[in-house]
PDB file of C-alpha atoms in Angstrom:
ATOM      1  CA  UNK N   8      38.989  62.177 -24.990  1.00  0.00           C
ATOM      2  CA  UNK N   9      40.632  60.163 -21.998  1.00  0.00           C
ATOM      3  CA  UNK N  10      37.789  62.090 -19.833  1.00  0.00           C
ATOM      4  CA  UNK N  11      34.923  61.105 -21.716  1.00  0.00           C
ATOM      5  CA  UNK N  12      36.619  57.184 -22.016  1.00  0.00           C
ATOM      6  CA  UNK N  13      36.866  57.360 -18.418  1.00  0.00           C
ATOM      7  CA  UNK N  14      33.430  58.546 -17.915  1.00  0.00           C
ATOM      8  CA  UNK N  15      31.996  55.782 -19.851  1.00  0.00           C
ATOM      9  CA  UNK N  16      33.607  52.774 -17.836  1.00  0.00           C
ATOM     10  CA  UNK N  17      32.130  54.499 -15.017  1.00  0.00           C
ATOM     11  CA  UNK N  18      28.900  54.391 -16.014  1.00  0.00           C
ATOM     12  CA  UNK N  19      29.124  50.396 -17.334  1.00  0.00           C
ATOM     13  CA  UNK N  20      30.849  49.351 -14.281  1.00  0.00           C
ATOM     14  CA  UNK N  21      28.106  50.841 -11.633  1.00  0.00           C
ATOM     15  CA  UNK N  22      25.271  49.056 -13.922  1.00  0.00           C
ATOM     16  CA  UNK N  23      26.850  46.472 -13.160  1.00  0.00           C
ATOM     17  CA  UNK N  24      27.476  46.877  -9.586  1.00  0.00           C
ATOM     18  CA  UNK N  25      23.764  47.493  -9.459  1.00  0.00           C
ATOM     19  CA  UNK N  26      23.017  44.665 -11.318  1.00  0.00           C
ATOM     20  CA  UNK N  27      24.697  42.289  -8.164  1.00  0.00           C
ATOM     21  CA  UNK N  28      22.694  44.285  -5.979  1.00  0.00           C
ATOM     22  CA  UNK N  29      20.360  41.536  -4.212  1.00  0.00           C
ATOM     23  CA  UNK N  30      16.073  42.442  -4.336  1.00  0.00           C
ATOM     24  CA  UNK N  31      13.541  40.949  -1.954  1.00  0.00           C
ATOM     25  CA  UNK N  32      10.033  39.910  -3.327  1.00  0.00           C
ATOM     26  CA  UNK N  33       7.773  39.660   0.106  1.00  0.00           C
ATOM     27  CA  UNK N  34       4.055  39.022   0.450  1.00  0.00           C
ATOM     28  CA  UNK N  35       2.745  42.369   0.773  1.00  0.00           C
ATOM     29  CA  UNK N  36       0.472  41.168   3.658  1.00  0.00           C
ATOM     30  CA  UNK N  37       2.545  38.853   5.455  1.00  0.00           C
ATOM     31  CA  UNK N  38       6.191  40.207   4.359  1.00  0.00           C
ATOM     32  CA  UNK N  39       6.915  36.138   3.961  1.00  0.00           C
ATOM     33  CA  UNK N  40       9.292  35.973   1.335  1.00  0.00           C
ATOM     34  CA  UNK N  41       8.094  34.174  -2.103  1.00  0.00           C
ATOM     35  CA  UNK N  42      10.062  31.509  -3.202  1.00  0.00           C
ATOM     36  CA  UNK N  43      10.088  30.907  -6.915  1.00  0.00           C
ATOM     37  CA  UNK N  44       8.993  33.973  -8.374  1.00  0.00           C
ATOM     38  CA  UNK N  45       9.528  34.812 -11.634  1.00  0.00           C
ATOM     39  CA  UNK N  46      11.450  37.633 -12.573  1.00  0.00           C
ATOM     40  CA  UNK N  47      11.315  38.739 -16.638  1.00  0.00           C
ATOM     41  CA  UNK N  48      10.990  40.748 -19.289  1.00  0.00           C
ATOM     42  CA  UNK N  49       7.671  41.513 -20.951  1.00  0.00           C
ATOM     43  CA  UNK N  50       8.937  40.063 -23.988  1.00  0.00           C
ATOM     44  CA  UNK N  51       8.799  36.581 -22.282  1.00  0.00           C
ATOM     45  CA  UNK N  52      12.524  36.487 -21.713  1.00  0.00           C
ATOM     46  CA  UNK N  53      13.513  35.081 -18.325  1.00  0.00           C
ATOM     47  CA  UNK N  54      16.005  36.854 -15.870  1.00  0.00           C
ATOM     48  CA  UNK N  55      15.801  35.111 -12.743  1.00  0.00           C
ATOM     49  CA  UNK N  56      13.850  33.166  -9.880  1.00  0.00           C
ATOM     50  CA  UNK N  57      13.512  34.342  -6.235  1.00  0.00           C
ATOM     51  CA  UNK N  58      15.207  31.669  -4.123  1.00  0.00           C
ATOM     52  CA  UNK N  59      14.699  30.559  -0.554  1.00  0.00           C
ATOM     53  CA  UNK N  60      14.592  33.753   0.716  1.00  0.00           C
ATOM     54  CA  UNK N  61      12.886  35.321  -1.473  1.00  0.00           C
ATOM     55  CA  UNK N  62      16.198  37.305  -3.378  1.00  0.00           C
ATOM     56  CA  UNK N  63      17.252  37.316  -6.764  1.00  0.00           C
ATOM     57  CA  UNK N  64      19.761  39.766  -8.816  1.00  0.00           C
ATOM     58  CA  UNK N  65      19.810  39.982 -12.256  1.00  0.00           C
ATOM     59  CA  UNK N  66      22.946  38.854 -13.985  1.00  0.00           C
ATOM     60  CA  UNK N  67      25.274  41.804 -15.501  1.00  0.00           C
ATOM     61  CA  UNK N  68      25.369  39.359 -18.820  1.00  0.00           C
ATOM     62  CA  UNK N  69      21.813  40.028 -19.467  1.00  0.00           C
ATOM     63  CA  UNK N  70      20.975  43.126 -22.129  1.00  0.00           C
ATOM     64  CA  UNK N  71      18.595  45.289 -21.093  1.00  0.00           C
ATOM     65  CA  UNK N  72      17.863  48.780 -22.145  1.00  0.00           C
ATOM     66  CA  UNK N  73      15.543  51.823 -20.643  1.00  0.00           C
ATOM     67  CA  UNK N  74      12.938  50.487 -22.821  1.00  0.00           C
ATOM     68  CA  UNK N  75      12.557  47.018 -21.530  1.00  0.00           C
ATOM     69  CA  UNK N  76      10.070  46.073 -19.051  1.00  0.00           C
ATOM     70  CA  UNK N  77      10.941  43.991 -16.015  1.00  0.00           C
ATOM     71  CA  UNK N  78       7.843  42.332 -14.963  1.00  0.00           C
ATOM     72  CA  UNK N  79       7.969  40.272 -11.235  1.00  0.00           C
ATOM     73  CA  UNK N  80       4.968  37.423 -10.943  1.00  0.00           C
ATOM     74  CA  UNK N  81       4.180  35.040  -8.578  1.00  0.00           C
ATOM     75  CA  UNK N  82       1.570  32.553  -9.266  1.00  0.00           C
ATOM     76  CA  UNK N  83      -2.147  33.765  -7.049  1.00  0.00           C
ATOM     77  CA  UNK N  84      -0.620  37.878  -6.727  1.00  0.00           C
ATOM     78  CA  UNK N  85      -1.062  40.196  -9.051  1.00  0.00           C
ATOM     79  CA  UNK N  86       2.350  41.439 -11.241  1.00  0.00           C
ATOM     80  CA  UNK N  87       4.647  44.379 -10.650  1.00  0.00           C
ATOM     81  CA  UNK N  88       6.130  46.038 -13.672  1.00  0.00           C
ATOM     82  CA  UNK N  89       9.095  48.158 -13.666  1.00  0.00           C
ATOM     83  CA  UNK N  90      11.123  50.169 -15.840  1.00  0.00           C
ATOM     84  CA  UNK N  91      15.322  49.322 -15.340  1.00  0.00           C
ATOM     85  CA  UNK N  92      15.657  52.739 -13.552  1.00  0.00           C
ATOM     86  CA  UNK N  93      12.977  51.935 -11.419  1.00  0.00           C
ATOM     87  CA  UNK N  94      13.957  48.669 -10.468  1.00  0.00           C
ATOM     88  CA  UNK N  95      17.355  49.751  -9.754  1.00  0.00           C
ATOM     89  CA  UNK N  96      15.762  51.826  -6.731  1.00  0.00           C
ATOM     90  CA  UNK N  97      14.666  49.137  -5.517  1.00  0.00           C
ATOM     91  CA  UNK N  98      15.237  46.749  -2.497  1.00  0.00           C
ATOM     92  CA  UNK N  99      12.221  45.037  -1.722  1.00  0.00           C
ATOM     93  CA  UNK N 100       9.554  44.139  -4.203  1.00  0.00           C
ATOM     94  CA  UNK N 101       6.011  43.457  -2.701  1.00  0.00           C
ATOM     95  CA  UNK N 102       3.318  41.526  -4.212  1.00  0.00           C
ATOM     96  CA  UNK N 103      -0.377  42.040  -3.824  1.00  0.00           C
ATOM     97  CA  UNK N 104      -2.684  38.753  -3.720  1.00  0.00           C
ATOM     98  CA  UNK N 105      -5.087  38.377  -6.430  1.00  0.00           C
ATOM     99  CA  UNK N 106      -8.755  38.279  -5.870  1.00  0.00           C
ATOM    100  CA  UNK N 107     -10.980  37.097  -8.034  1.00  0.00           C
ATOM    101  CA  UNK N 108     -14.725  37.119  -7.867  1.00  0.00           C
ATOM    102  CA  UNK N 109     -17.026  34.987  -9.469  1.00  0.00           C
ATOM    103  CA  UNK N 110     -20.056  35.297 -11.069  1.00  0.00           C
ATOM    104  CA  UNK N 111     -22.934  34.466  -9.510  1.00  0.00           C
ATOM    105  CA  UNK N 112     -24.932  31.060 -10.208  1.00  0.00           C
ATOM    106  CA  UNK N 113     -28.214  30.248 -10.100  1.00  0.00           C
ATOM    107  CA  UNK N 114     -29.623  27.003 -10.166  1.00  0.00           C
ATOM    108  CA  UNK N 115     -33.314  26.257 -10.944  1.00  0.00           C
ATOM    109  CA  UNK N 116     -35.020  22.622 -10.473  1.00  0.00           C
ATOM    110  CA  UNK N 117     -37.658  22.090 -13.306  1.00  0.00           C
ATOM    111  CA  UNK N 118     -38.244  18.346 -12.724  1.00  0.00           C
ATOM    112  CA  UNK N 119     -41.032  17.570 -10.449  1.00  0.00           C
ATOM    113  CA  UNK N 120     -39.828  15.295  -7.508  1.00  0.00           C
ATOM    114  CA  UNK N 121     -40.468  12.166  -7.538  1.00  0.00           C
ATOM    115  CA  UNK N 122     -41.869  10.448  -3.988  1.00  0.00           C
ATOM    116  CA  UNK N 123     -40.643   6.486  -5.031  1.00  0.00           C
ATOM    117  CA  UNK N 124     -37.863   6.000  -8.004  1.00  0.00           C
ATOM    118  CA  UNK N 125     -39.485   4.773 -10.982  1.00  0.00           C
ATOM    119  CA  UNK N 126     -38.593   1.171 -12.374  1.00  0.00           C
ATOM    120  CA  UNK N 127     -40.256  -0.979 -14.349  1.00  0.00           C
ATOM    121  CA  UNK N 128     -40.415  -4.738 -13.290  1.00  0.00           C
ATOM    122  CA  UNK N 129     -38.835  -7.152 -15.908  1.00  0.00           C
ATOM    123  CA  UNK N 130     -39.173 -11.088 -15.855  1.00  0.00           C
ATOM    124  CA  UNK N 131     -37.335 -12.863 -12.958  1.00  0.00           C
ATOM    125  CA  UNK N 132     -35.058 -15.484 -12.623  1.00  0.00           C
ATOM    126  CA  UNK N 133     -36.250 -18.491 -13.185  1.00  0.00           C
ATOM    127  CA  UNK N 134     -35.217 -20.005 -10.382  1.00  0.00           C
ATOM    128  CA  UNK N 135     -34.214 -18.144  -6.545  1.00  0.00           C
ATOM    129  CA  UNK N 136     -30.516 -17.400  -6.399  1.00  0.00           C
ATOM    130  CA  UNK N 137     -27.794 -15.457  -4.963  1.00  0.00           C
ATOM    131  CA  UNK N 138     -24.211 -14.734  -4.894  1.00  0.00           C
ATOM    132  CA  UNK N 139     -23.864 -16.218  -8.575  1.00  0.00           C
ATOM    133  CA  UNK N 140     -21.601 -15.014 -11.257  1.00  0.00           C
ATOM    134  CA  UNK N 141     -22.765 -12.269 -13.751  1.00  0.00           C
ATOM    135  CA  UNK N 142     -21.835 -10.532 -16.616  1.00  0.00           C
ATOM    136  CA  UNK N 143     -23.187  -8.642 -19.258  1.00  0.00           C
ATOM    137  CA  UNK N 144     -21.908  -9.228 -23.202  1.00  0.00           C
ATOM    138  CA  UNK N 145     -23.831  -7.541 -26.055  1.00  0.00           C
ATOM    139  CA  UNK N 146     -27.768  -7.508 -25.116  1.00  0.00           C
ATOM    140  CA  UNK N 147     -27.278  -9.689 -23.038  1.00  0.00           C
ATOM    141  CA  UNK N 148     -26.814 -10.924 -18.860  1.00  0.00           C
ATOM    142  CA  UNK N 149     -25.261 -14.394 -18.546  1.00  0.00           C
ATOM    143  CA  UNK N 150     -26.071 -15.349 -14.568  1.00  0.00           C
ATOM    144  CA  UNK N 151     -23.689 -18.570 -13.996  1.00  0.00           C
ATOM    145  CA  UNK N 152     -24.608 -20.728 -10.666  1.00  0.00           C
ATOM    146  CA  UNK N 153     -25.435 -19.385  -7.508  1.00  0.00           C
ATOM    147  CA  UNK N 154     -26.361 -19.862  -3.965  1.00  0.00           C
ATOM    148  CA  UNK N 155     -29.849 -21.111  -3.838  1.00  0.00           C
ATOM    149  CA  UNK N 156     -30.352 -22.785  -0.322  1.00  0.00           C
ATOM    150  CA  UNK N 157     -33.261 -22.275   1.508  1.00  0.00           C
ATOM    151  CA  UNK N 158     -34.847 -22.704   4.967  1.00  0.00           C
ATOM    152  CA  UNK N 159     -37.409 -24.980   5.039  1.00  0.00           C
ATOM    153  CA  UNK N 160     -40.044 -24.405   8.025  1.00  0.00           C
ATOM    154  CA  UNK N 161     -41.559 -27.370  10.329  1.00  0.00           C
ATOM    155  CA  UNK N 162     -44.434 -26.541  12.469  1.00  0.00           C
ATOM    156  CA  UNK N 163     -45.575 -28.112  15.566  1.00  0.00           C
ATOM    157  CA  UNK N 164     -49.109 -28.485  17.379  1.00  0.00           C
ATOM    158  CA  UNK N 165     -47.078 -27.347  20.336  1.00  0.00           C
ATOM    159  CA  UNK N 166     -43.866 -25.531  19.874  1.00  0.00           C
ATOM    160  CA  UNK N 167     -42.728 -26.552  23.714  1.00  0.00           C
ATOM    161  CA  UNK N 168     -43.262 -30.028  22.738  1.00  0.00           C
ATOM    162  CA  UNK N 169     -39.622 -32.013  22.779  1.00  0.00           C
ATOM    163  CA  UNK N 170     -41.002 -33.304  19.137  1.00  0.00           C
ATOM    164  CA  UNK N 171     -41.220 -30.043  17.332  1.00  0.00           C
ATOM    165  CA  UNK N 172     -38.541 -29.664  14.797  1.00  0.00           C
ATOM    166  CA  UNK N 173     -36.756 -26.200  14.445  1.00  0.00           C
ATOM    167  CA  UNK N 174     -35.884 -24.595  11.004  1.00  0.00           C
ATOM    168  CA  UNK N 175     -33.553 -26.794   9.136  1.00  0.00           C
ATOM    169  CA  UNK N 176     -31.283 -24.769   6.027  1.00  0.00           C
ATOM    170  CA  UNK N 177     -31.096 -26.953   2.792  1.00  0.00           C
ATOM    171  CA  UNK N 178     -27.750 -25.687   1.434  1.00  0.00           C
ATOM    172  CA  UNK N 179     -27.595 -26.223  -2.483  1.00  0.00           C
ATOM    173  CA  UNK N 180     -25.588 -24.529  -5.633  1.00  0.00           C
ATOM    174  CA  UNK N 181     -26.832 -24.289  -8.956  1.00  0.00           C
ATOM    175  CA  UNK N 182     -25.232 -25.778 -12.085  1.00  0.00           C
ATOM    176  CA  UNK N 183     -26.992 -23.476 -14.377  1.00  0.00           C
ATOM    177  CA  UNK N 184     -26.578 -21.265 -16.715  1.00  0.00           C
ATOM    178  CA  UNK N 185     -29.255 -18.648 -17.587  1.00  0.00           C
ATOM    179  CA  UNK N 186     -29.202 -16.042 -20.522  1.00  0.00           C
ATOM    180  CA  UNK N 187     -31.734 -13.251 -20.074  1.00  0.00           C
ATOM    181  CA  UNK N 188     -32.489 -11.218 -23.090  1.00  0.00           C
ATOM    182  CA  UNK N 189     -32.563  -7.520 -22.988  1.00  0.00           C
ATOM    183  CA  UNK N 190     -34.421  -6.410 -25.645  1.00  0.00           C
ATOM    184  CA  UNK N 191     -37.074  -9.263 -25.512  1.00  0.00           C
ATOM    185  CA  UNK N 192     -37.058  -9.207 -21.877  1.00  0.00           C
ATOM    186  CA  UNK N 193     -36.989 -13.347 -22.005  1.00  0.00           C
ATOM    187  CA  UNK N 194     -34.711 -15.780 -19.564  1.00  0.00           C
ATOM    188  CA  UNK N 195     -33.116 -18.389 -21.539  1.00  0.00           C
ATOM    189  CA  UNK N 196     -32.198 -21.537 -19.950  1.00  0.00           C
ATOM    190  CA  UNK N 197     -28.413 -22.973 -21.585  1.00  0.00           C
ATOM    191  CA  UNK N 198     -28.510 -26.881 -21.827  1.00  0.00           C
ATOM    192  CA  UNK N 199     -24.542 -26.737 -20.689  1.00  0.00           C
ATOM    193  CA  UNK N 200     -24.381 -27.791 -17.559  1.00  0.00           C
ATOM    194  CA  UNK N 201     -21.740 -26.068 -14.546  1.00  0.00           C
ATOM    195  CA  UNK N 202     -19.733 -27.078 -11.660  1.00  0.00           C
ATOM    196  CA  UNK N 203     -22.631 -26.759  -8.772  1.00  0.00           C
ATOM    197  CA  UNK N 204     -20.592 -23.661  -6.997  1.00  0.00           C
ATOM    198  CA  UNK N 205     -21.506 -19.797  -5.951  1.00  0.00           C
ATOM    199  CA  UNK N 206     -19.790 -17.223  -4.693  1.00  0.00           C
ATOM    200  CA  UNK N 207     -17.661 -17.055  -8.113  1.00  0.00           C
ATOM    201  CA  UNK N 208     -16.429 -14.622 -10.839  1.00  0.00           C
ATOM    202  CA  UNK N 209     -16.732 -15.084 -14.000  1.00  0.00           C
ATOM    203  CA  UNK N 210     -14.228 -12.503 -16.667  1.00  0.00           C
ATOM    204  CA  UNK N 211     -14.654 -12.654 -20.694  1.00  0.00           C
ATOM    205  CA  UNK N 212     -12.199 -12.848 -23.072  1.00  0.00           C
ATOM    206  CA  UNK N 213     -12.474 -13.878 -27.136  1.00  0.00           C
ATOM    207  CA  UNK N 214     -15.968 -14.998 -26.575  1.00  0.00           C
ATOM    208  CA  UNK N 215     -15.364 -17.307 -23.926  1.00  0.00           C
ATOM    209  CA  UNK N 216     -16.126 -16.971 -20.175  1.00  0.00           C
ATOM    210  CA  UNK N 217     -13.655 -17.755 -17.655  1.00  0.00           C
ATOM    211  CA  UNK N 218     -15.742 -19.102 -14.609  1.00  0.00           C
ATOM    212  CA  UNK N 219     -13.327 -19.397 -11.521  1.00  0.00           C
ATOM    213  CA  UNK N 220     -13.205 -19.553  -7.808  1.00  0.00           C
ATOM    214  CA  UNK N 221     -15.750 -19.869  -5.432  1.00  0.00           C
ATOM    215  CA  UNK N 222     -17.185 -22.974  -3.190  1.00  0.00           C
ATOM    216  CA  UNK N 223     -19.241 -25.910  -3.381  1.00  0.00           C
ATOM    217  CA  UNK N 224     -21.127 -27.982  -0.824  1.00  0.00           C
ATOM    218  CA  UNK N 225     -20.177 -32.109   0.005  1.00  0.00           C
ATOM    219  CA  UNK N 226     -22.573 -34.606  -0.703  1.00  0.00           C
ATOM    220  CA  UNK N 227     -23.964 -34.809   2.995  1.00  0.00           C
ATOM    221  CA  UNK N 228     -24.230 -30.606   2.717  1.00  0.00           C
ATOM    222  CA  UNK N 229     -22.398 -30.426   5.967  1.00  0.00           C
ATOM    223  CA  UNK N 230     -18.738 -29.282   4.217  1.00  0.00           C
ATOM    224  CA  UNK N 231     -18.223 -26.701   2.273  1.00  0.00           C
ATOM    225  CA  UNK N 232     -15.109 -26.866  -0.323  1.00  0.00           C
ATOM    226  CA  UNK N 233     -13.175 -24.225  -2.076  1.00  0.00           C
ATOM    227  CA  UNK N 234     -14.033 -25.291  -5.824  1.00  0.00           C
ATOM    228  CA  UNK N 235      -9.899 -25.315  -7.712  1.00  0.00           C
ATOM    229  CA  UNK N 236     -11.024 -25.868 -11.507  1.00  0.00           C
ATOM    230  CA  UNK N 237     -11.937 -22.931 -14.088  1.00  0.00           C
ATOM    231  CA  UNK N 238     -14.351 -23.453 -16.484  1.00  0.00           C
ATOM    232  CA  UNK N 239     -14.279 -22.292 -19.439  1.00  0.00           C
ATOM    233  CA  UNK N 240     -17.542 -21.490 -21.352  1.00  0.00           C
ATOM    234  CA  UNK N 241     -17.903 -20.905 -25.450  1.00  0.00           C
ATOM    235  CA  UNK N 242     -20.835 -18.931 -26.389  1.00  0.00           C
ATOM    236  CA  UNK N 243     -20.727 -19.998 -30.034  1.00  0.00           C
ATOM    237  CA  UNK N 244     -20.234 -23.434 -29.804  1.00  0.00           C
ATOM    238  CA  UNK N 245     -22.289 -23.608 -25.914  1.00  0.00           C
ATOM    239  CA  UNK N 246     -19.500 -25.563 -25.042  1.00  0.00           C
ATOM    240  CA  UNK N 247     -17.572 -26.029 -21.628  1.00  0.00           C
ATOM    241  CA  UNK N 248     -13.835 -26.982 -21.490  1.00  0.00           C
ATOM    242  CA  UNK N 249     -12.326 -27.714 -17.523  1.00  0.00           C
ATOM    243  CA  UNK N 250      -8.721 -26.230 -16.664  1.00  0.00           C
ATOM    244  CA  UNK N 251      -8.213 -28.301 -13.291  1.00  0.00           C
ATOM    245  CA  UNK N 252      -5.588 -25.986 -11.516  1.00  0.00           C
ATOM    246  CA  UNK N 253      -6.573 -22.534 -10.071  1.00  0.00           C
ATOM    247  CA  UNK N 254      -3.604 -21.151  -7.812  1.00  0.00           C
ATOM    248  CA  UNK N 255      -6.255 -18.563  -6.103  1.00  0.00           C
ATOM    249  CA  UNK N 256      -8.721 -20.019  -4.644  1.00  0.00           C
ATOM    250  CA  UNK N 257     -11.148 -18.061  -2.728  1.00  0.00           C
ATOM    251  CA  UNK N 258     -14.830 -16.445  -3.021  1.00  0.00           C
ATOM    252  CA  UNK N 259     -16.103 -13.177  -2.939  1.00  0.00           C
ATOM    253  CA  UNK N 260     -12.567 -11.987  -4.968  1.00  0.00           C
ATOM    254  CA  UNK N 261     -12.135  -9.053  -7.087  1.00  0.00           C
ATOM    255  CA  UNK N 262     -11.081 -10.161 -10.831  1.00  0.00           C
ATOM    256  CA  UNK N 263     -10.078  -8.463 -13.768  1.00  0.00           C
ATOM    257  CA  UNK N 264      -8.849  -8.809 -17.259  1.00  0.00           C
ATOM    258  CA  UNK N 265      -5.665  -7.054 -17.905  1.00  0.00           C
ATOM    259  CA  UNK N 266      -3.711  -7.029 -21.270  1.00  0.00           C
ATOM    260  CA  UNK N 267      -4.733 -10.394 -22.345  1.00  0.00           C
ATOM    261  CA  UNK N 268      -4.267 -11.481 -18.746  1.00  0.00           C
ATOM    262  CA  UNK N 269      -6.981 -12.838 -15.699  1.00  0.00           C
ATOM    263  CA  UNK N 270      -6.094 -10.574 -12.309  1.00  0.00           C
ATOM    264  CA  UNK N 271      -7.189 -11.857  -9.451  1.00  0.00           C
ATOM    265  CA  UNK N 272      -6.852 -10.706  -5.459  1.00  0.00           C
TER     266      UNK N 272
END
């Protein structure tokens, strides 16, 4: 009786010795250790994780029995599965990468190639304008002032002559608003009338357009001012209402609306 007592603290205590003993998991190409492997049991219950070297043990706490399976993964390498009695032989662990291939995939055009893009041409502008504020609401594109300055050409009988007159620019902003219809394809002139400025932005919010920023040109066209009011534009009631102070000043500026709020930078 004492004998077979004896016997079986023998056997419990070196499982458990074993169960100290430390196990490398390598690359089985580079023999790099793999940190963070995951050491378990097939029934999804975890043991341990390789650690900076690349060693775990598994705890002496854990139950496991002959007919467990300890699996060893690493994520892009293919498992290793062990029985306990073969893991116990074990020292080093080495992990295979995992190829994959894919299937092949062929791609077929069926659409004849077009030489030009094609567009159709809708009505224009009815006046010549650039670097005005835009923005599209329902079926509709609401263009707010602009750049429209020209160059107006003088010829001479003799372009050596000390009379001739060279190209003179005739810098002017629009103070209108036009409304161009997308399904009739129709520009609609607003009788409101703007702050003469381009270079602008223009953000929406509750069916009113926040017009603010950009420049304006003095009276003699020789100065150009940074324009500090927002206007505010209703589309139901085609009204405009002035807010005199704009802290950010500037043209060509990136503007947003955020959470009931007008970014600007």
């Amino acid at each position: 009786m004492k004998r077979s007592v004896l016997f079986t603290f023998f056997i419990g205590y070196t499982v458990c010795l074993f169960a100290q003993v430390p196990i490398k998991v390598l690359d089985a190409k580079t023999l790099k250790p793999l940190v963070g492997a995951n050491v378990y049991i097939d029934r999804k219950d975890g043991i341990a994780v390789t650690d900076s070297n690349g060693v775990f043990s598994i705890s002496d706490n854990i139950d496991l029995t002959e007919n467990d399976t300890i699996v060893v993964s690493f994520v892009g390498y293919v498992s290793q599965h062990f029985t306990l009695s073969g893991i116990r032989k074990r020292s080093t662990i080495l992990l295979f990468e995992k190829v994959e291939s894919l299937e092949e995939v062929s791609v077929f055009g069926r659409m004849d190639m077009n030489l030009r893009l094609p567009y159709v041409e809708l009505a224009s502008l009815p006046k010549r304008l650039y670097s005005f504020a835009s923005i599209i609401e329902g079926d509709s594109i609401y263009v707010i002032g602009g750049d429209e300055s020209q160059v107006s050409i003088f010829r001479s009988t003799n372009i050596m002559s000390p009379r001739a007159k060279p190209n003179i620019i005739q810098e002017q902003c629009s103070d209108k608003l036009y409304i161009y219809d997308i399904s009739s394809d129709r520009w609609i002139t607003s009788k409101c009338i703007f702050k003469k400025r381009a270079y602008q932005a223009v953000v929406s919010y509750e069916n009113r357009f926040y017009v603010l920023g950009g420049k304006y040109y003095s009276t003699n066209r020789k100065i150009e001012f940074l324009d500090p009011a927002i206007e505010i534009y209703d589309r139901e009631r085609d009204t405009i209402v002035i807010d005199p102070v704009n802290p950010h000043q500037a043209i060509n500026f990136a503007s947003f609306l955020y959470d009931g709020n007008i970014i600007v930078m």
